[in-house]
Amino acid sequence: MTAEPTVTGDETRGQPGGQGVRSRSQHQRRKRIVQAAAALASRGGIEAMQMRTVSERAGVALGTLYRYFPSKMDLVVAVVSEELDLLEGSIERRPPSAGGAPDRAVEVLMRATRGLMREPELAEALIRSLLLSDVKTDFGDRMSELLLRAASGPPEAIPAEDPRRLVARALSGIWTMEMIEMLRGNATAEEIQARLEITASRLLID
């Protein structure tokens, strides 16, 4: 992710807690920018996320926007991260309730599918960004961690060389391709779920 911009000048000098106030202000400004970008993408896809339009909607100067996000793809990555934060929060509040590891993993993936498809234009923008962007994202890693946690327990307790990590990454990749088929109108949620259930049952072991 792009680092927070450095604020210079005397805006916090001599003020107790000034650094904290500045950090909160930066965080709120950054969040406002990401939310504005997501709202635009949800209505017109990635093409609607023009930097000037985002800055106007977020109420920040264009130069300020570029200090936070040097490129449009950096901004897309931030929107992807925001969507993953929402998914992780949902799963933390309501963990998968299905029985075996394959069922729990599929529940996570279908909850992600339903969440994204509430805003199809945004979902398409996010998936396209993953396929076309040269900007590195942690989407695959985070989805894999979610699947590991659902299927096998806390990821930090699973060794780096454990094959379950590779399986979780593979399942995450399969889900991404299934999402593309759904966005193209070539698959329904029910068809995707059926295929994921078969795949997970073959790959995952309780």
PDB file of C-alpha atoms in Angstrom:
ATOM      1  CA  MET A   1       0.000   0.000   0.000  1.00  0.00           C
ATOM      2  CA  THR A   2       1.090   3.566  -0.623  1.00  0.00           C
ATOM      3  CA  ALA A   3       2.594   5.265   2.398  1.00  0.00           C
ATOM      4  CA  GLU A   4       0.790   8.110   4.075  1.00  0.00           C
ATOM      5  CA  PRO A   5       1.942  11.516   2.844  1.00  0.00           C
ATOM      6  CA  THR A   6       4.247  13.579   4.997  1.00  0.00           C
ATOM      7  CA  VAL A   7       2.650  16.783   6.280  1.00  0.00           C
ATOM      8  CA  THR A   8       5.085  19.637   6.730  1.00  0.00           C
ATOM      9  CA  GLY A   9       4.819  23.088   8.262  1.00  0.00           C
ATOM     10  CA  ASP A  10       3.839  24.359  11.653  1.00  0.00           C
ATOM     11  CA  GLU A  11       0.273  23.053  11.829  1.00  0.00           C
ATOM     12  CA  THR A  12       0.985  20.916  14.919  1.00  0.00           C
ATOM     13  CA  ARG A  13       4.088  22.560  16.374  1.00  0.00           C
ATOM     14  CA  GLY A  14       3.728  23.293  20.045  1.00  0.00           C
ATOM     15  CA  GLN A  15       0.330  21.636  20.285  1.00  0.00           C
ATOM     16  CA  PRO A  16       0.033  18.767  22.778  1.00  0.00           C
ATOM     17  CA  GLY A  17      -1.055  15.663  20.931  1.00  0.00           C
ATOM     18  CA  GLY A  18      -0.585  17.441  17.609  1.00  0.00           C
ATOM     19  CA  GLN A  19       0.909  14.366  15.974  1.00  0.00           C
ATOM     20  CA  GLY A  20      -2.150  12.324  16.931  1.00  0.00           C
ATOM     21  CA  VAL A  21      -4.513  14.983  15.612  1.00  0.00           C
ATOM     22  CA  ARG A  22      -2.584  15.111  12.344  1.00  0.00           C
ATOM     23  CA  SER A  23      -2.586  11.328  12.001  1.00  0.00           C
ATOM     24  CA  ARG A  24      -6.337  11.138  12.568  1.00  0.00           C
ATOM     25  CA  SER A  25      -6.889  13.884  10.014  1.00  0.00           C
ATOM     26  CA  GLN A  26      -4.746  12.064   7.458  1.00  0.00           C
ATOM     27  CA  HIS A  27      -6.535   8.793   8.143  1.00  0.00           C
ATOM     28  CA  GLN A  28      -9.951  10.410   7.714  1.00  0.00           C
ATOM     29  CA  ARG A  29      -8.876  12.142   4.509  1.00  0.00           C
ATOM     30  CA  ARG A  30      -7.481   8.914   3.094  1.00  0.00           C
ATOM     31  CA  LYS A  31     -10.653   7.018   4.005  1.00  0.00           C
ATOM     32  CA  ARG A  32     -12.774   9.697   2.346  1.00  0.00           C
ATOM     33  CA  ILE A  33     -10.733   9.381  -0.842  1.00  0.00           C
ATOM     34  CA  VAL A  34     -11.042   5.577  -0.917  1.00  0.00           C
ATOM     35  CA  GLN A  35     -14.788   5.731  -0.277  1.00  0.00           C
ATOM     36  CA  ALA A  36     -15.213   8.273  -3.080  1.00  0.00           C
ATOM     37  CA  ALA A  37     -13.270   6.044  -5.469  1.00  0.00           C
ATOM     38  CA  ALA A  38     -15.320   2.985  -4.507  1.00  0.00           C
ATOM     39  CA  ALA A  39     -18.581   4.901  -5.009  1.00  0.00           C
ATOM     40  CA  LEU A  40     -17.505   5.987  -8.489  1.00  0.00           C
ATOM     41  CA  ALA A  41     -16.381   2.470  -9.415  1.00  0.00           C
ATOM     42  CA  SER A  42     -19.677   1.028  -8.226  1.00  0.00           C
ATOM     43  CA  ARG A  43     -21.487   3.171 -10.788  1.00  0.00           C
ATOM     44  CA  GLY A  44     -19.155   3.172 -13.749  1.00  0.00           C
ATOM     45  CA  GLY A  45     -16.397   0.626 -13.199  1.00  0.00           C
ATOM     46  CA  ILE A  46     -12.703   1.361 -13.155  1.00  0.00           C
ATOM     47  CA  GLU A  47     -13.056   3.891 -15.999  1.00  0.00           C
ATOM     48  CA  ALA A  48     -15.133   6.115 -13.704  1.00  0.00           C
ATOM     49  CA  MET A  49     -12.300   6.352 -11.180  1.00  0.00           C
ATOM     50  CA  GLN A  50     -10.680   9.349 -12.815  1.00  0.00           C
ATOM     51  CA  MET A  51      -8.298  11.035 -10.415  1.00  0.00           C
ATOM     52  CA  ARG A  52      -9.781  14.515 -10.828  1.00  0.00           C
ATOM     53  CA  THR A  53     -13.312  13.173 -10.347  1.00  0.00           C
ATOM     54  CA  VAL A  54     -12.243  11.286  -7.233  1.00  0.00           C
ATOM     55  CA  SER A  55     -10.598  14.394  -5.770  1.00  0.00           C
ATOM     56  CA  GLU A  56     -13.718  16.476  -6.401  1.00  0.00           C
ATOM     57  CA  ARG A  57     -16.026  13.879  -4.870  1.00  0.00           C
ATOM     58  CA  ALA A  58     -13.743  13.441  -1.846  1.00  0.00           C
ATOM     59  CA  GLY A  59     -13.383  17.193  -1.378  1.00  0.00           C
ATOM     60  CA  VAL A  60      -9.585  17.238  -1.583  1.00  0.00           C
ATOM     61  CA  ALA A  61      -7.165  18.986  -3.900  1.00  0.00           C
ATOM     62  CA  LEU A  62      -5.865  16.953  -6.823  1.00  0.00           C
ATOM     63  CA  GLY A  63      -2.309  17.390  -5.558  1.00  0.00           C
ATOM     64  CA  THR A  64      -3.339  16.025  -2.170  1.00  0.00           C
ATOM     65  CA  LEU A  65      -4.879  12.991  -3.840  1.00  0.00           C
ATOM     66  CA  TYR A  66      -1.646  12.292  -5.714  1.00  0.00           C
ATOM     67  CA  ARG A  67       0.357  12.523  -2.487  1.00  0.00           C
ATOM     68  CA  TYR A  68      -1.758   9.734  -1.042  1.00  0.00           C
ATOM     69  CA  PHE A  69      -2.067   7.711  -4.269  1.00  0.00           C
ATOM     70  CA  PRO A  70       0.574   8.396  -6.949  1.00  0.00           C
ATOM     71  CA  SER A  71      -1.406   6.512  -9.594  1.00  0.00           C
ATOM     72  CA  LYS A  72      -4.907   5.341 -10.341  1.00  0.00           C
ATOM     73  CA  MET A  73      -3.889   1.742  -9.757  1.00  0.00           C
ATOM     74  CA  ASP A  74      -2.569   2.608  -6.295  1.00  0.00           C
ATOM     75  CA  LEU A  75      -6.049   3.916  -5.590  1.00  0.00           C
ATOM     76  CA  VAL A  76      -7.675   0.765  -6.965  1.00  0.00           C
ATOM     77  CA  VAL A  77      -5.442  -1.318  -4.699  1.00  0.00           C
ATOM     78  CA  ALA A  78      -6.646   0.732  -1.730  1.00  0.00           C
ATOM     79  CA  VAL A  79     -10.274   0.068  -2.701  1.00  0.00           C
ATOM     80  CA  VAL A  80      -9.512  -3.665  -2.935  1.00  0.00           C
ATOM     81  CA  SER A  81      -7.984  -3.514   0.539  1.00  0.00           C
ATOM     82  CA  GLU A  82     -11.040  -1.695   1.889  1.00  0.00           C
ATOM     83  CA  GLU A  83     -13.355  -4.389   0.513  1.00  0.00           C
ATOM     84  CA  LEU A  84     -11.191  -7.077   2.101  1.00  0.00           C
ATOM     85  CA  ASP A  85     -11.334  -5.232   5.425  1.00  0.00           C
ATOM     86  CA  LEU A  86     -15.137  -5.375   5.252  1.00  0.00           C
ATOM     87  CA  LEU A  87     -15.076  -9.088   4.422  1.00  0.00           C
ATOM     88  CA  GLU A  88     -12.616  -9.876   7.222  1.00  0.00           C
ATOM     89  CA  GLY A  89     -14.698  -7.903   9.695  1.00  0.00           C
ATOM     90  CA  SER A  90     -17.847  -9.763   8.665  1.00  0.00           C
ATOM     91  CA  ILE A  91     -16.178 -13.158   9.033  1.00  0.00           C
ATOM     92  CA  GLU A  92     -14.664 -12.215  12.387  1.00  0.00           C
ATOM     93  CA  ARG A  93     -18.084 -11.190  13.698  1.00  0.00           C
ATOM     94  CA  ARG A  94     -19.801 -14.244  12.262  1.00  0.00           C
ATOM     95  CA  PRO A  95     -17.344 -17.111  11.635  1.00  0.00           C
ATOM     96  CA  PRO A  96     -18.297 -19.867   9.155  1.00  0.00           C
ATOM     97  CA  SER A  97     -20.713 -22.297  10.773  1.00  0.00           C
ATOM     98  CA  ALA A  98     -20.528 -25.176   8.284  1.00  0.00           C
ATOM     99  CA  GLY A  99     -19.196 -28.575   9.386  1.00  0.00           C
ATOM    100  CA  GLY A 100     -16.012 -29.661   7.627  1.00  0.00           C
ATOM    101  CA  ALA A 101     -13.044 -27.684   6.312  1.00  0.00           C
ATOM    102  CA  PRO A 102     -14.281 -27.697   2.670  1.00  0.00           C
ATOM    103  CA  ASP A 103     -17.711 -26.428   3.707  1.00  0.00           C
ATOM    104  CA  ARG A 104     -16.253 -23.645   5.842  1.00  0.00           C
ATOM    105  CA  ALA A 105     -13.923 -22.531   3.056  1.00  0.00           C
ATOM    106  CA  VAL A 106     -16.751 -22.436   0.513  1.00  0.00           C
ATOM    107  CA  GLU A 107     -18.889 -20.434   2.937  1.00  0.00           C
ATOM    108  CA  VAL A 108     -16.139 -17.793   3.103  1.00  0.00           C
ATOM    109  CA  LEU A 109     -15.858 -17.652  -0.681  1.00  0.00           C
ATOM    110  CA  MET A 110     -19.602 -17.409  -1.242  1.00  0.00           C
ATOM    111  CA  ARG A 111     -19.918 -14.664   1.346  1.00  0.00           C
ATOM    112  CA  ALA A 112     -17.195 -12.808  -0.545  1.00  0.00           C
ATOM    113  CA  THR A 113     -19.073 -13.444  -3.793  1.00  0.00           C
ATOM    114  CA  ARG A 114     -22.376 -12.128  -2.462  1.00  0.00           C
ATOM    115  CA  GLY A 115     -20.665  -9.111  -0.911  1.00  0.00           C
ATOM    116  CA  LEU A 116     -18.937  -8.143  -4.146  1.00  0.00           C
ATOM    117  CA  MET A 117     -21.915  -8.801  -6.369  1.00  0.00           C
ATOM    118  CA  ARG A 118     -24.020  -6.313  -4.459  1.00  0.00           C
ATOM    119  CA  GLU A 119     -22.031  -3.801  -6.524  1.00  0.00           C
ATOM    120  CA  PRO A 120     -21.284  -5.581  -9.845  1.00  0.00           C
ATOM    121  CA  GLU A 121     -19.509  -2.586 -11.411  1.00  0.00           C
ATOM    122  CA  LEU A 122     -17.226  -2.298  -8.404  1.00  0.00           C
ATOM    123  CA  ALA A 123     -16.627  -6.055  -8.385  1.00  0.00           C
ATOM    124  CA  GLU A 124     -15.624  -5.954 -12.050  1.00  0.00           C
ATOM    125  CA  ALA A 125     -13.291  -3.033 -11.418  1.00  0.00           C
ATOM    126  CA  LEU A 126     -11.602  -4.857  -8.554  1.00  0.00           C
ATOM    127  CA  ILE A 127     -11.203  -8.137 -10.412  1.00  0.00           C
ATOM    128  CA  ARG A 128      -9.893  -6.359 -13.505  1.00  0.00           C
ATOM    129  CA  SER A 129      -7.390  -4.477 -11.380  1.00  0.00           C
ATOM    130  CA  LEU A 130      -6.067  -7.751 -10.000  1.00  0.00           C
ATOM    131  CA  LEU A 131      -5.558  -9.133 -13.494  1.00  0.00           C
ATOM    132  CA  LEU A 132      -4.228  -6.055 -15.272  1.00  0.00           C
ATOM    133  CA  SER A 133      -2.375  -4.031 -12.677  1.00  0.00           C
ATOM    134  CA  ASP A 134       1.395  -3.984 -12.311  1.00  0.00           C
ATOM    135  CA  VAL A 135       0.895  -2.685  -8.778  1.00  0.00           C
ATOM    136  CA  LYS A 136       1.452  -5.441  -6.234  1.00  0.00           C
ATOM    137  CA  THR A 137      -1.532  -6.224  -4.036  1.00  0.00           C
ATOM    138  CA  ASP A 138      -1.927  -8.531  -1.066  1.00  0.00           C
ATOM    139  CA  PHE A 139      -5.338  -9.735  -2.242  1.00  0.00           C
ATOM    140  CA  GLY A 140      -4.248 -13.329  -2.833  1.00  0.00           C
ATOM    141  CA  ASP A 141      -2.432 -13.532   0.496  1.00  0.00           C
ATOM    142  CA  ARG A 142      -5.354 -12.115   2.445  1.00  0.00           C
ATOM    143  CA  MET A 143      -7.916 -14.373   0.773  1.00  0.00           C
ATOM    144  CA  SER A 144      -5.655 -17.343   1.467  1.00  0.00           C
ATOM    145  CA  GLU A 145      -5.395 -16.329   5.122  1.00  0.00           C
ATOM    146  CA  LEU A 146      -9.184 -16.113   5.369  1.00  0.00           C
ATOM    147  CA  LEU A 147      -9.533 -19.592   3.868  1.00  0.00           C
ATOM    148  CA  LEU A 148      -6.846 -21.022   6.154  1.00  0.00           C
ATOM    149  CA  ARG A 149      -8.494 -19.539   9.213  1.00  0.00           C
ATOM    150  CA  ALA A 150     -11.896 -20.929   8.208  1.00  0.00           C
ATOM    151  CA  ALA A 151     -10.643 -24.371   7.226  1.00  0.00           C
ATOM    152  CA  SER A 152      -7.687 -25.067   9.507  1.00  0.00           C
ATOM    153  CA  GLY A 153      -7.521 -22.565  12.343  1.00  0.00           C
ATOM    154  CA  PRO A 154      -5.248 -19.573  13.017  1.00  0.00           C
ATOM    155  CA  PRO A 155      -2.887 -19.114  10.017  1.00  0.00           C
ATOM    156  CA  GLU A 156      -0.010 -18.131  12.299  1.00  0.00           C
ATOM    157  CA  ALA A 157      -0.106 -21.653  13.733  1.00  0.00           C
ATOM    158  CA  ILE A 158       0.349 -23.217  10.283  1.00  0.00           C
ATOM    159  CA  PRO A 159       4.008 -23.550   9.163  1.00  0.00           C
ATOM    160  CA  ALA A 160       5.083 -21.666   6.057  1.00  0.00           C
ATOM    161  CA  GLU A 161       5.903 -24.916   4.242  1.00  0.00           C
ATOM    162  CA  ASP A 162       2.590 -26.563   5.130  1.00  0.00           C
ATOM    163  CA  PRO A 163       0.849 -27.680   1.889  1.00  0.00           C
ATOM    164  CA  ARG A 164      -2.435 -26.325   3.234  1.00  0.00           C
ATOM    165  CA  ARG A 165      -1.125 -22.850   2.446  1.00  0.00           C
ATOM    166  CA  LEU A 166      -0.643 -23.788  -1.202  1.00  0.00           C
ATOM    167  CA  VAL A 167      -4.080 -25.350  -1.325  1.00  0.00           C
ATOM    168  CA  ALA A 168      -5.693 -22.223   0.139  1.00  0.00           C
ATOM    169  CA  ARG A 169      -3.909 -20.057  -2.437  1.00  0.00           C
ATOM    170  CA  ALA A 170      -5.017 -22.354  -5.248  1.00  0.00           C
ATOM    171  CA  LEU A 171      -8.614 -22.276  -4.058  1.00  0.00           C
ATOM    172  CA  SER A 172      -8.490 -18.491  -3.857  1.00  0.00           C
ATOM    173  CA  GLY A 173      -7.237 -18.372  -7.454  1.00  0.00           C
ATOM    174  CA  ILE A 174     -10.006 -20.682  -8.645  1.00  0.00           C
ATOM    175  CA  TRP A 175     -12.576 -18.471  -6.949  1.00  0.00           C
ATOM    176  CA  THR A 176     -11.164 -15.394  -8.722  1.00  0.00           C
ATOM    177  CA  MET A 177     -11.579 -17.082 -12.101  1.00  0.00           C
ATOM    178  CA  GLU A 178     -15.115 -18.131 -11.184  1.00  0.00           C
ATOM    179  CA  MET A 179     -15.890 -14.515 -10.321  1.00  0.00           C
ATOM    180  CA  ILE A 180     -14.744 -13.491 -13.787  1.00  0.00           C
ATOM    181  CA  GLU A 181     -17.133 -16.014 -15.326  1.00  0.00           C
ATOM    182  CA  MET A 182     -19.967 -14.675 -13.191  1.00  0.00           C
ATOM    183  CA  LEU A 183     -19.227 -11.062 -14.126  1.00  0.00           C
ATOM    184  CA  ARG A 184     -19.256 -12.063 -17.791  1.00  0.00           C
ATOM    185  CA  GLY A 185     -22.675 -13.581 -17.331  1.00  0.00           C
ATOM    186  CA  ASN A 186     -21.413 -17.125 -17.923  1.00  0.00           C
ATOM    187  CA  ALA A 187     -22.185 -18.503 -14.461  1.00  0.00           C
ATOM    188  CA  THR A 188     -24.695 -18.077 -11.667  1.00  0.00           C
ATOM    189  CA  ALA A 189     -23.907 -17.977  -7.959  1.00  0.00           C
ATOM    190  CA  GLU A 190     -25.414 -21.452  -7.620  1.00  0.00           C
ATOM    191  CA  GLU A 191     -23.170 -22.858 -10.354  1.00  0.00           C
ATOM    192  CA  ILE A 192     -20.104 -21.245  -8.829  1.00  0.00           C
ATOM    193  CA  GLN A 193     -20.943 -22.651  -5.414  1.00  0.00           C
ATOM    194  CA  ALA A 194     -21.421 -26.142  -6.814  1.00  0.00           C
ATOM    195  CA  ARG A 195     -18.027 -26.056  -8.532  1.00  0.00           C
ATOM    196  CA  LEU A 196     -16.291 -24.617  -5.487  1.00  0.00           C
ATOM    197  CA  GLU A 197     -17.804 -27.319  -3.279  1.00  0.00           C
ATOM    198  CA  ILE A 198     -16.451 -30.036  -5.556  1.00  0.00           C
ATOM    199  CA  THR A 199     -13.024 -28.372  -5.776  1.00  0.00           C
ATOM    200  CA  ALA A 200     -12.761 -27.741  -2.035  1.00  0.00           C
ATOM    201  CA  SER A 201     -13.780 -31.306  -1.199  1.00  0.00           C
ATOM    202  CA  ARG A 202     -10.947 -32.602  -3.386  1.00  0.00           C
ATOM    203  CA  LEU A 203      -8.300 -30.180  -2.144  1.00  0.00           C
ATOM    204  CA  LEU A 204      -9.005 -29.612   1.523  1.00  0.00           C
ATOM    205  CA  ILE A 205      -8.626 -32.162   4.280  1.00  0.00           C
ATOM    206  CA  ASP A 206     -10.102 -31.714   7.745  1.00  0.00           C
TER     207      ASP A 206
END
